[in-house]
C-alpha positions as semicolon CSV with decimal commas, in nm:
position;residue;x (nm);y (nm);z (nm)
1;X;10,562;9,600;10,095
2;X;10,303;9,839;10,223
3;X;10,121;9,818;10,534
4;X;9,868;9,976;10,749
5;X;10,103;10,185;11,008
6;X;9,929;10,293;11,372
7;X;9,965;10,645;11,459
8;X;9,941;10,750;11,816
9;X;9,722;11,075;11,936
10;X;9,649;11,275;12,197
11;X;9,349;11,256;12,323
12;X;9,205;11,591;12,492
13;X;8,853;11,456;12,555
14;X;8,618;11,126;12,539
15;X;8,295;11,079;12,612
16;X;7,992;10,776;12,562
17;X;7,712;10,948;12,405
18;X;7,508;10,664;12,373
19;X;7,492;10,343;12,558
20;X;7,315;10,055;12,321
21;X;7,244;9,705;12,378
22;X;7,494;9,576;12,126
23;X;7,713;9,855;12,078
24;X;7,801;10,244;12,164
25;X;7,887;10,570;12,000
26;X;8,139;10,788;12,130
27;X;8,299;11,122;12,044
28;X;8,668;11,169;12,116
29;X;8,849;11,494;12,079
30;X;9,227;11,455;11,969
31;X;9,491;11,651;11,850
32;X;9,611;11,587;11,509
33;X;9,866;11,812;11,287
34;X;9,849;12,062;11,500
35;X;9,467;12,140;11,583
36;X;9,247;11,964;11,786
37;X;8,952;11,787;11,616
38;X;8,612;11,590;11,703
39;X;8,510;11,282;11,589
40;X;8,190;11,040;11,662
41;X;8,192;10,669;11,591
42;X;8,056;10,380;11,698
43;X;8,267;10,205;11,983
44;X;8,258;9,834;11,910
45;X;8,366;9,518;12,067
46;X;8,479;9,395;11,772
47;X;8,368;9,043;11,629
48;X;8,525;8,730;11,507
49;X;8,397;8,481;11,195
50;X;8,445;8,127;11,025
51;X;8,554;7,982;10,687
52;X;8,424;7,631;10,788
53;X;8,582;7,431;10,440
54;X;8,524;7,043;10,442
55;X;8,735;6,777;10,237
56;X;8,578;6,857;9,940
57;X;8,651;7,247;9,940
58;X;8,263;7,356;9,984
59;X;8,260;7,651;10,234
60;X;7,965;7,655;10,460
61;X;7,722;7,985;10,462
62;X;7,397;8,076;10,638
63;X;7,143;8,283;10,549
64;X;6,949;8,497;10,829
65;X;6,737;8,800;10,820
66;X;6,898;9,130;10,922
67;X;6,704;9,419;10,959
68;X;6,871;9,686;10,885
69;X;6,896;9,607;10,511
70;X;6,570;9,433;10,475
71;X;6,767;9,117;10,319
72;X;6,776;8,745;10,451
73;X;7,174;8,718;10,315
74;X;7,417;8,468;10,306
75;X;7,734;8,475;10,595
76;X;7,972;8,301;10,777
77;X;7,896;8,196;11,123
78;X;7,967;8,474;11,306
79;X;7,949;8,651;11,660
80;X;8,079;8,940;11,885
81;X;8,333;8,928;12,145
82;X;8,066;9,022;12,372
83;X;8,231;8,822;12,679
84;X;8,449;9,001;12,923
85;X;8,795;8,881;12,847
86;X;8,736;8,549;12,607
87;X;8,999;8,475;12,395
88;X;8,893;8,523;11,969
89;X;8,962;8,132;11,899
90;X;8,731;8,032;12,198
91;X;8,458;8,287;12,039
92;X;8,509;8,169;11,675
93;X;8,481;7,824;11,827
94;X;8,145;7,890;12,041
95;X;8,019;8,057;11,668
96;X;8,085;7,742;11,456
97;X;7,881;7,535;11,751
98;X;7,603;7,757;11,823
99;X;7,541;7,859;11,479
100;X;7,613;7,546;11,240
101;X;7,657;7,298;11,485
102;X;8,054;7,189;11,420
103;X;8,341;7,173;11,600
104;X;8,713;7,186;11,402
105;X;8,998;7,050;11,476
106;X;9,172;7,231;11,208
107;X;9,237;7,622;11,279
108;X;9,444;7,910;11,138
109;X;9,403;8,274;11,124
110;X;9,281;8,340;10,778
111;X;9,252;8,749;10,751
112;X;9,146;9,033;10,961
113;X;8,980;9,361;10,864
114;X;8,816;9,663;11,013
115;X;8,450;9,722;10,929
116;X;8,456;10,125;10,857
117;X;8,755;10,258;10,986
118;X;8,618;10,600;10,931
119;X;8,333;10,589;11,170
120;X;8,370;10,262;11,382
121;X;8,663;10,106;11,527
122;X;8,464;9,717;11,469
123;X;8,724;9,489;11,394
124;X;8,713;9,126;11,274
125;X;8,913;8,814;11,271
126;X;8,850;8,558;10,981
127;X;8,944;8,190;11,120
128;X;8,979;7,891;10,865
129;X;8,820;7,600;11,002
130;X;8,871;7,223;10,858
131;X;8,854;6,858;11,019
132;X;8,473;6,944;11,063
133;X;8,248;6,701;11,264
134;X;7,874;6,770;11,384
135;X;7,832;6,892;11,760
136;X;7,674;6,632;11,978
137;X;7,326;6,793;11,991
138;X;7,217;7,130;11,789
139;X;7,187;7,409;11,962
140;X;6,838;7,608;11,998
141;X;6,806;7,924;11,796
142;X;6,604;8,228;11,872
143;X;6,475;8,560;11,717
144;X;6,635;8,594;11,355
145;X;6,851;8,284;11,409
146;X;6,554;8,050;11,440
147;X;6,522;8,016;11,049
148;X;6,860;8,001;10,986
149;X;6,934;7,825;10,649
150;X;7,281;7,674;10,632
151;X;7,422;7,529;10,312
152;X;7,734;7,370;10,152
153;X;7,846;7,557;9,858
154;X;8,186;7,499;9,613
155;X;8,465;7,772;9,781
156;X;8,483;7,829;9,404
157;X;8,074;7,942;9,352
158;X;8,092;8,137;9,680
159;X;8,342;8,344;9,465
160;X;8,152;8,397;9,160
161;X;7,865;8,520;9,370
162;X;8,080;8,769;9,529
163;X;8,253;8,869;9,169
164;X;7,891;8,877;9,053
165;X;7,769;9,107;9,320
166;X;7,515;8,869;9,426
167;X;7,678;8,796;9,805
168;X;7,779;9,154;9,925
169;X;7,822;9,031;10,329
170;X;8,178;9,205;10,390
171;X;8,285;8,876;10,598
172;X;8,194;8,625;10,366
173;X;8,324;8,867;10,083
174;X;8,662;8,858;10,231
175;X;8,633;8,503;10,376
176;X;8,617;8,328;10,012
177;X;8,829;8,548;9,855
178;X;9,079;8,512;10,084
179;X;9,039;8,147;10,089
180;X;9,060;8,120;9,728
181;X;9,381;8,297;9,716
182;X;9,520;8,159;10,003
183;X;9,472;7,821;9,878
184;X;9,602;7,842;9,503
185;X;9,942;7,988;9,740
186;X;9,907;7,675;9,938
187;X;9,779;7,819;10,245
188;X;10,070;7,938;10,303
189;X;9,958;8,273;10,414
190;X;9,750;8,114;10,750
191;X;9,820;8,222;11,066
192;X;9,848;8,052;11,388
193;X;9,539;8,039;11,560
194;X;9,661;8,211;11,899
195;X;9,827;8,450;11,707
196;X;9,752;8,820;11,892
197;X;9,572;9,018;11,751
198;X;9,779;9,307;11,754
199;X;9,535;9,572;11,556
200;X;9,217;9,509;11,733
201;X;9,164;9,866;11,871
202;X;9,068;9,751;12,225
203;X;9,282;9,434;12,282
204;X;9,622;9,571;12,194
């Protein structure tokens, strides 16, 4: 069995070179093999998403602009653990609400992945969410949320799109596949939902 193994460093230096509204870039300087090296990278909080399947296996996306690419693409609701202290589930939870307006009573850990290892430390949790119900009242959506577009798609389609290059949002890539292959093993590969989250770079 492989897995990824943590290796512990010296650091000699660290600094914030730039403070942004969502996230920051730092340089560290480390010693590693023997010499000391510098690296910058963007210092993130980290974020947490959701697989929100019904009874019929159809996986819920949204579609929203983002900027940076110039696309309006299809994701999971999503959002940053931008709250001093608040526990993933209770984020993933406060997602599903605010941006599809659900609440679960179903949850498990589904996967967990880091963004760009080589020049951020953003991680992200993937929660499955099932026993869906609508939240009393929608919530009100600003900025590039205000037209978001949510849909109910076949776990099964969301897959070909992603095979077929035609969903490339790295959450909702590794949301349905790992759904799909956790199911067809009988989910047997879910996770508690409290489970720590021992590889998040800032809550371990």
């Amino acid at each position: 069995m492989i897995a990824d193994e943590r290796a512990e460093v010296r650091i000699v230096d660290s600094k914030l070179v730039f403070e942004g509204r969502v996230w920051d870039v730092r340089y560290d300087v480390f010693e590693y093999n023997g010499h000391e090296l510098r690296r910058d990278y963007i210092d993130h909080t980290g974020a947490v998403a959701v697989v929100a399947l019904d009874e019929d296996d159809r996986m819920l996306v949204i579609q929203q602009y983002r900027h940076p690419i110039r696309f309006r693409d299809w994701e999971l609701p999503a959002g940053l653990l931008d709250v001093e202290g608040e526990d993933p589930l209770l984020a993933a939870q406060r997602e599903l609400a605010e941006e599809a307006d659900l609440v679960a009573t179903d949850w498990s850990v589904l996967s967990e992945f880091w963004t760009t290892p080589g020049g951020s430390n953003e991680a992200i949790r993937l929660y499955l969410a099932r026993g869906l119900s609508a939240t009393p009242t929608a919530f009100e959506r600003s900025d590039e949320e205000a037209d978001i577009v949510k849909r109910w798609v076949p776990l099964d389609e969301v897959v070909d799109g992603v095979l077929a290059r035609r969903l490339q949002n790295p959450p909702l890539t590794i949301g349905a596949l790992a759904a799909h292959a956790s199911r067809a093993r009988g989910w047997t590969s879910l996770g508690a939902p409290e489970e720590p989250w021992s590889r998040h770079p800032r809550l371990r």
